[in-house]
mmCIF file of C-alpha atoms in Angstrom:
data_model
loop_
_atom_site.group_PDB
_atom_site.id
_atom_site.type_symbol
_atom_site.label_atom_id
_atom_site.label_comp_id
_atom_site.label_asym_id
_atom_site.label_seq_id
_atom_site.Cartn_x
_atom_site.Cartn_y
_atom_site.Cartn_z
ATOM 1 C CA MET A 1 92.153 40.304 87.060
ATOM 2 C CA ARG A 2 95.859 40.495 85.761
ATOM 3 C CA PRO A 3 98.223 42.822 86.863
ATOM 4 C CA SER A 4 99.313 46.065 84.873
ATOM 5 C CA GLY A 5 102.455 45.574 82.825
ATOM 6 C CA ARG A 6 103.115 49.304 83.353
ATOM 7 C CA ALA A 7 104.942 49.475 80.192
ATOM 8 C CA ARG A 8 104.582 53.078 79.053
ATOM 9 C CA LEU A 9 102.972 53.744 75.826
ATOM 10 C CA ASN A 10 104.170 56.645 73.575
ATOM 11 C CA GLY A 11 101.127 58.948 73.450
ATOM 12 C CA THR A 12 99.389 59.285 70.172
ATOM 13 C CA ALA A 13 94.840 56.943 69.783
ATOM 14 C CA PRO A 14 87.357 52.845 79.437
ATOM 15 C CA GLU A 15 82.695 51.141 80.974
ATOM 16 C CA ALA A 16 82.526 54.714 81.468
ATOM 17 C CA ALA A 17 80.743 56.065 84.695
ATOM 18 C CA GLY A 18 77.405 54.376 84.004
ATOM 19 C CA ALA A 19 74.526 56.195 82.263
ATOM 20 C CA SER A 20 76.095 59.689 82.537
ATOM 21 C CA GLY A 21 79.512 58.532 81.275
ATOM 22 C CA ALA A 22 80.959 61.152 83.493
ATOM 23 C CA ALA A 23 81.701 61.262 87.204
ATOM 24 C CA LEU A 24 80.243 63.758 89.674
ATOM 25 C CA CYS A 25 83.798 65.152 90.296
ATOM 26 C CA PRO A 26 84.588 69.026 89.757
ATOM 27 C CA GLY A 27 87.486 69.372 87.440
ATOM 28 C CA GLY A 28 90.133 72.175 87.197
ATOM 29 C CA PRO A 29 93.497 73.206 86.063
ATOM 30 C CA GLY A 30 96.041 70.641 86.658
ATOM 31 C CA ALA A 31 99.443 69.289 85.488
ATOM 32 C CA PRO A 32 99.746 66.947 82.698
ATOM 33 C CA ALA A 33 99.171 63.090 83.392
ATOM 34 C CA VAL A 34 101.149 60.116 82.467
ATOM 35 C CA VAL A 35 99.784 57.431 80.512
ATOM 36 C CA GLU A 36 101.065 53.742 80.853
ATOM 37 C CA GLY A 37 99.728 50.635 79.317
ATOM 38 C CA PRO A 38 100.733 47.072 77.893
ATOM 39 C CA ALA A 39 103.862 47.124 75.850
ATOM 40 C CA ALA A 40 101.974 45.138 73.124
ATOM 41 C CA GLU A 41 99.615 48.108 72.534
ATOM 42 C CA PRO A 42 100.238 50.601 69.734
ATOM 43 C CA GLY A 43 102.832 52.910 70.578
ATOM 44 C CA GLY A 44 105.327 50.805 72.008
ATOM 45 C CA ALA A 45 107.289 50.930 75.289
ATOM 46 C CA GLY A 46 108.943 54.109 74.962
ATOM 47 C CA GLY A 47 109.107 56.907 77.249
ATOM 48 C CA PRO A 48 105.900 58.192 79.226
ATOM 49 C CA PRO A 49 103.967 60.547 77.143
ATOM 50 C CA ARG A 50 102.755 63.710 78.712
ATOM 51 C CA ALA A 51 99.426 65.422 78.248
ATOM 52 C CA SER A 52 101.184 68.932 77.880
ATOM 53 C CA GLY A 53 100.747 72.149 75.992
ATOM 54 C CA TRP A 54 97.093 72.576 77.158
ATOM 55 C CA GLY A 55 98.005 75.808 79.307
ATOM 56 C CA HIS A 56 101.114 77.749 79.538
ATOM 57 C CA ASP A 57 100.821 78.283 83.029
ATOM 58 C CA ARG A 58 100.208 74.752 84.382
ATOM 59 C CA ASP A 59 102.853 72.917 86.191
ATOM 60 C CA PRO A 60 104.709 70.638 83.665
ATOM 61 C CA HIS A 61 105.086 67.889 86.335
ATOM 62 C CA PRO A 62 102.598 65.278 86.136
ATOM 63 C CA ARG A 63 100.521 64.200 89.085
ATOM 64 C CA LEU A 64 98.809 61.177 88.074
ATOM 65 C CA VAL A 65 99.514 58.011 86.203
ATOM 66 C CA LEU A 66 96.978 56.181 83.825
ATOM 67 C CA ARG A 67 97.427 52.365 83.896
ATOM 68 C CA ARG A 68 95.807 49.094 83.271
ATOM 69 C CA TRP A 69 94.144 47.420 86.260
ATOM 70 C CA SER A 70 95.634 45.025 88.972
ATOM 71 C CA ASP A 71 94.229 42.943 91.880
ATOM 72 C CA ASP A 72 95.443 45.782 94.354
ATOM 73 C CA ASP A 73 92.845 47.936 92.933
ATOM 74 C CA LEU A 74 89.877 46.093 93.940
ATOM 75 C CA VAL A 75 89.407 47.173 97.405
ATOM 76 C CA PRO A 76 90.083 51.194 96.832
ATOM 77 C CA LEU A 77 87.771 51.018 93.790
ATOM 78 C CA SER A 78 85.086 49.233 95.838
ATOM 79 C CA GLU A 79 85.200 51.910 98.570
ATOM 80 C CA ILE A 80 84.849 54.610 95.842
ATOM 81 C CA ASN A 81 81.826 52.724 94.381
ATOM 82 C CA ALA A 82 80.300 52.368 97.831
ATOM 83 C CA ASP A 83 79.982 56.186 98.234
ATOM 84 C CA PRO A 84 76.292 57.329 97.458
ATOM 85 C CA GLU A 85 77.618 60.762 96.384
ATOM 86 C CA VAL A 86 80.260 59.444 93.984
ATOM 87 C CA MET A 87 77.475 57.248 92.319
ATOM 88 C CA ARG A 88 74.674 59.713 92.508
ATOM 89 C CA TRP A 89 74.611 60.378 88.718
ATOM 90 C CA THR A 90 75.824 57.102 87.632
ATOM 91 C CA GLY A 91 72.975 54.712 86.041
ATOM 92 C CA ASP A 92 70.061 54.542 88.854
ATOM 93 C CA GLY A 93 72.305 56.043 91.311
ATOM 94 C CA SER A 94 72.942 52.581 93.153
ATOM 95 C CA VAL A 95 76.277 51.906 94.917
ATOM 96 C CA ARG A 96 78.392 48.846 94.162
ATOM 97 C CA ASP A 97 79.728 46.286 96.335
ATOM 98 C CA LEU A 98 82.932 44.459 96.332
ATOM 99 C CA GLU A 99 81.712 41.579 94.302
ATOM 100 C CA GLU A 100 80.009 44.012 91.773
ATOM 101 C CA THR A 101 83.206 46.046 91.749
ATOM 102 C CA ALA A 102 85.393 42.916 90.896
ATOM 103 C CA GLU A 103 82.703 42.244 87.957
ATOM 104 C CA ASP A 104 83.314 45.955 86.680
ATOM 105 C CA ILE A 105 87.238 45.411 86.630
ATOM 106 C CA GLU A 106 86.888 42.246 84.682
ATOM 107 C CA ARG A 107 84.796 43.916 82.197
ATOM 108 C CA TYR A 108 87.228 46.907 82.028
ATOM 109 C CA GLU A 109 89.992 44.355 81.207
ATOM 110 C CA GLU A 110 87.858 42.621 78.734
ATOM 111 C CA GLU A 111 87.264 45.602 76.894
ATOM 112 C CA TRP A 112 90.968 46.398 76.698
ATOM 113 C CA ASP A 113 91.353 43.108 75.113
ATOM 114 C CA GLU A 114 88.516 43.472 72.806
ATOM 115 C CA GLU A 115 88.438 46.875 71.729
ATOM 116 C CA GLY A 116 92.282 48.283 72.396
ATOM 117 C CA PHE A 117 90.831 50.786 74.853
ATOM 118 C CA GLY A 118 89.068 50.980 78.165
ATOM 119 C CA PRO A 119 89.035 52.747 81.467
ATOM 120 C CA PHE A 120 92.502 53.348 82.826
ATOM 121 C CA ALA A 121 93.165 53.000 86.575
ATOM 122 C CA VAL A 122 94.248 56.487 87.706
ATOM 123 C CA GLU A 123 96.606 56.705 90.625
ATOM 124 C CA LEU A 124 98.629 59.532 92.645
ATOM 125 C CA ILE A 125 102.403 59.747 91.322
ATOM 126 C CA GLY A 126 104.337 59.261 94.332
ATOM 127 C CA SER A 127 101.908 57.508 96.793
ATOM 128 C CA GLY A 128 100.518 55.102 94.168
ATOM 129 C CA GLU A 129 97.081 55.685 95.754
ATOM 130 C CA LEU A 130 94.277 54.830 93.429
ATOM 131 C CA ILE A 131 91.832 57.668 93.104
ATOM 132 C CA GLY A 132 89.469 56.365 90.455
ATOM 133 C CA PHE A 133 89.247 55.697 86.842
ATOM 134 C CA ALA A 134 89.072 57.707 83.423
ATOM 135 C CA GLY A 135 89.085 56.351 79.997
ATOM 136 C CA LEU A 136 87.068 55.317 76.742
ATOM 137 C CA SER A 137 84.242 53.124 76.312
ATOM 138 C CA VAL A 138 81.574 52.334 73.446
ATOM 139 C CA THR A 139 78.446 54.129 74.418
ATOM 140 C CA GLU A 140 76.327 51.143 73.748
ATOM 141 C CA PHE A 141 73.380 52.361 75.466
ATOM 142 C CA LEU A 142 72.761 55.289 73.066
ATOM 143 C CA PRO A 143 69.879 54.697 70.795
ATOM 144 C CA GLU A 144 71.886 54.744 67.645
ATOM 145 C CA PRO A 145 72.802 52.295 64.949
ATOM 146 C CA THR A 146 76.477 53.358 65.040
ATOM 147 C CA HIS A 147 77.758 53.717 68.786
ATOM 148 C CA ASP A 148 80.173 56.701 69.576
ATOM 149 C CA ILE A 149 83.207 56.254 71.627
ATOM 150 C CA GLY A 150 82.708 58.118 74.735
ATOM 151 C CA ILE A 151 84.945 59.319 77.641
ATOM 152 C CA GLY A 152 84.215 58.753 81.352
ATOM 153 C CA TRP A 153 85.536 59.325 84.726
ATOM 154 C CA ARG A 154 85.001 58.536 88.287
ATOM 155 C CA LEU A 155 86.857 59.759 91.306
ATOM 156 C CA GLY A 156 86.765 59.335 95.069
ATOM 157 C CA ARG A 157 84.964 62.226 96.895
ATOM 158 C CA GLN A 158 88.229 63.260 98.814
ATOM 159 C CA PHE A 159 89.892 63.830 95.320
ATOM 160 C CA TRP A 160 87.312 66.249 94.066
ATOM 161 C CA GLY A 161 88.024 69.923 93.382
ATOM 162 C CA GLN A 162 91.655 69.434 92.824
ATOM 163 C CA GLY A 163 91.762 69.313 88.929
ATOM 164 C CA TYR A 164 92.382 65.647 88.611
ATOM 165 C CA ALA A 165 89.232 64.773 86.512
ATOM 166 C CA SER A 166 90.215 67.371 83.769
ATOM 167 C CA GLU A 167 93.940 66.244 84.005
ATOM 168 C CA ALA A 168 93.077 62.757 83.571
ATOM 169 C CA ALA A 169 90.371 63.497 81.059
ATOM 170 C CA HIS A 170 92.866 65.575 79.012
ATOM 171 C CA ALA A 171 95.457 62.791 79.108
ATOM 172 C CA VAL A 172 92.944 60.295 77.877
ATOM 173 C CA LEU A 173 91.768 62.749 74.845
ATOM 174 C CA GLU A 174 95.453 63.173 73.728
ATOM 175 C CA TRP A 175 96.011 59.415 74.021
ATOM 176 C CA ALA A 176 92.798 58.829 71.966
ATOM 177 C CA LEU A 177 93.891 61.043 69.197
ATOM 178 C CA GLN A 178 97.640 60.152 69.091
ATOM 179 C CA ASP A 179 97.724 56.711 69.779
ATOM 180 C CA ARG A 180 94.347 55.299 68.964
ATOM 181 C CA GLY A 181 93.874 57.640 66.035
ATOM 182 C CA LEU A 182 90.286 58.535 66.880
ATOM 183 C CA ASP A 183 88.727 61.758 65.338
ATOM 184 C CA ARG A 184 85.725 62.029 67.486
ATOM 185 C CA VAL A 185 84.801 61.564 71.165
ATOM 186 C CA VAL A 186 81.710 62.122 73.173
ATOM 187 C CA ALA A 187 80.789 62.422 76.980
ATOM 188 C CA VAL A 188 77.373 61.702 77.966
ATOM 189 C CA THR A 189 76.155 63.400 81.101
ATOM 190 C CA HIS A 190 73.192 63.811 83.459
ATOM 191 C CA LEU A 191 71.464 67.079 83.058
ATOM 192 C CA ALA A 192 71.371 67.838 86.407
ATOM 193 C CA ASP A 193 75.205 66.795 86.741
ATOM 194 C CA ARG A 194 76.520 70.357 86.642
ATOM 195 C CA ALA A 195 80.090 69.284 87.869
ATOM 196 C CA SER A 196 80.479 66.800 84.905
ATOM 197 C CA GLU A 197 79.064 69.235 82.493
ATOM 198 C CA ASN A 198 81.709 71.830 83.863
ATOM 199 C CA VAL A 199 84.470 69.331 83.208
ATOM 200 C CA ALA A 200 83.322 68.568 79.508
ATOM 201 C CA ALA A 201 83.281 72.152 78.920
ATOM 202 C CA LYS A 202 86.940 72.458 80.203
ATOM 203 C CA LEU A 203 87.673 69.528 77.913
ATOM 204 C CA GLY A 204 86.645 71.708 74.827
ATOM 205 C CA MET A 205 83.621 69.589 74.275
ATOM 206 C CA GLU A 206 80.606 71.132 72.735
ATOM 207 C CA PRO A 207 77.230 70.535 74.233
ATOM 208 C CA GLY A 208 75.069 68.765 71.830
ATOM 209 C CA ARG A 209 71.643 67.041 71.654
ATOM 210 C CA GLU A 210 69.535 66.021 74.676
ATOM 211 C CA LEU A 211 67.889 62.544 75.034
ATOM 212 C CA LYS A 212 66.723 60.172 77.538
ATOM 213 C CA HIS A 213 68.526 56.838 78.519
ATOM 214 C CA PRO A 214 66.437 54.164 76.820
ATOM 215 C CA ASP A 215 66.185 51.790 79.891
ATOM 216 C CA LEU A 216 66.042 54.250 82.648
ATOM 217 C CA GLY A 217 64.346 57.313 81.389
ATOM 218 C CA ILE A 218 67.265 59.599 82.767
ATOM 219 C CA PRO A 219 67.573 63.009 80.875
ATOM 220 C CA LEU A 220 71.168 63.094 79.489
ATOM 221 C CA ARG A 221 73.224 65.530 77.252
ATOM 222 C CA VAL A 222 75.675 64.297 74.739
ATOM 223 C CA HIS A 223 79.034 66.454 74.521
ATOM 224 C CA VAL A 224 81.104 66.103 71.368
ATOM 225 C CA ILE A 225 84.776 66.962 70.640
ATOM 226 C CA ASP A 226 86.436 66.684 67.126
ATOM 227 C CA LEU A 227 89.895 65.609 68.141
ATOM 228 C CA THR A 228 91.351 66.700 64.690
ATOM 229 C CA GLU A 229 90.904 70.196 66.042
ATOM 230 C CA TYR A 230 91.877 69.220 69.560
ATOM 231 C CA GLN A 231 94.594 71.465 71.484
ATOM 232 C CA ALA A 232 95.900 69.230 74.133
#
């Protein structure tokens, strides 16, 4: 793993949380997040973008930073991945150990290098504590000839119910539109994962077709948002 350059992207277009593409994490209203990334990425190294404007009554001060991965993220992410409740709706529900988590982070960084997007590490401003991830990935498991770009998130259980999931996801959608120029993003959730379905609804995503994971047989729902009509 390489350390994050923490150069800030001017906001204009991450493997998501397994088969569901979304974490078991209730979202809620929250402040805008700051997105940071490598200076070489489109957008340059200007001031930090804020995913503001999606709620006049929301605190204008960001609580989260979305950034690339560093070696220091391995242990805290492995602790999140070791929690059965966090992993309940991810793939077959299996937890992931330290070695598997290291492989995950390596894969996230490879996706950044190859696709120009991937899962962001999400940390709290001030403390710098890693609380999970949120970002984009190609939904390769969907049985379609052309795979969509999916948004996913996974947060530690102690950070549920505080609006962090929707805050981070809103920042990712704004970044996807403005910095990456994407016009469509999906979220794929387990049908029984009500918390993730609620987050998708708060993002303005429309529930679409239902299908089964081709390998695991898990019932899924695909949520869709047209980013050309997105109101951040």
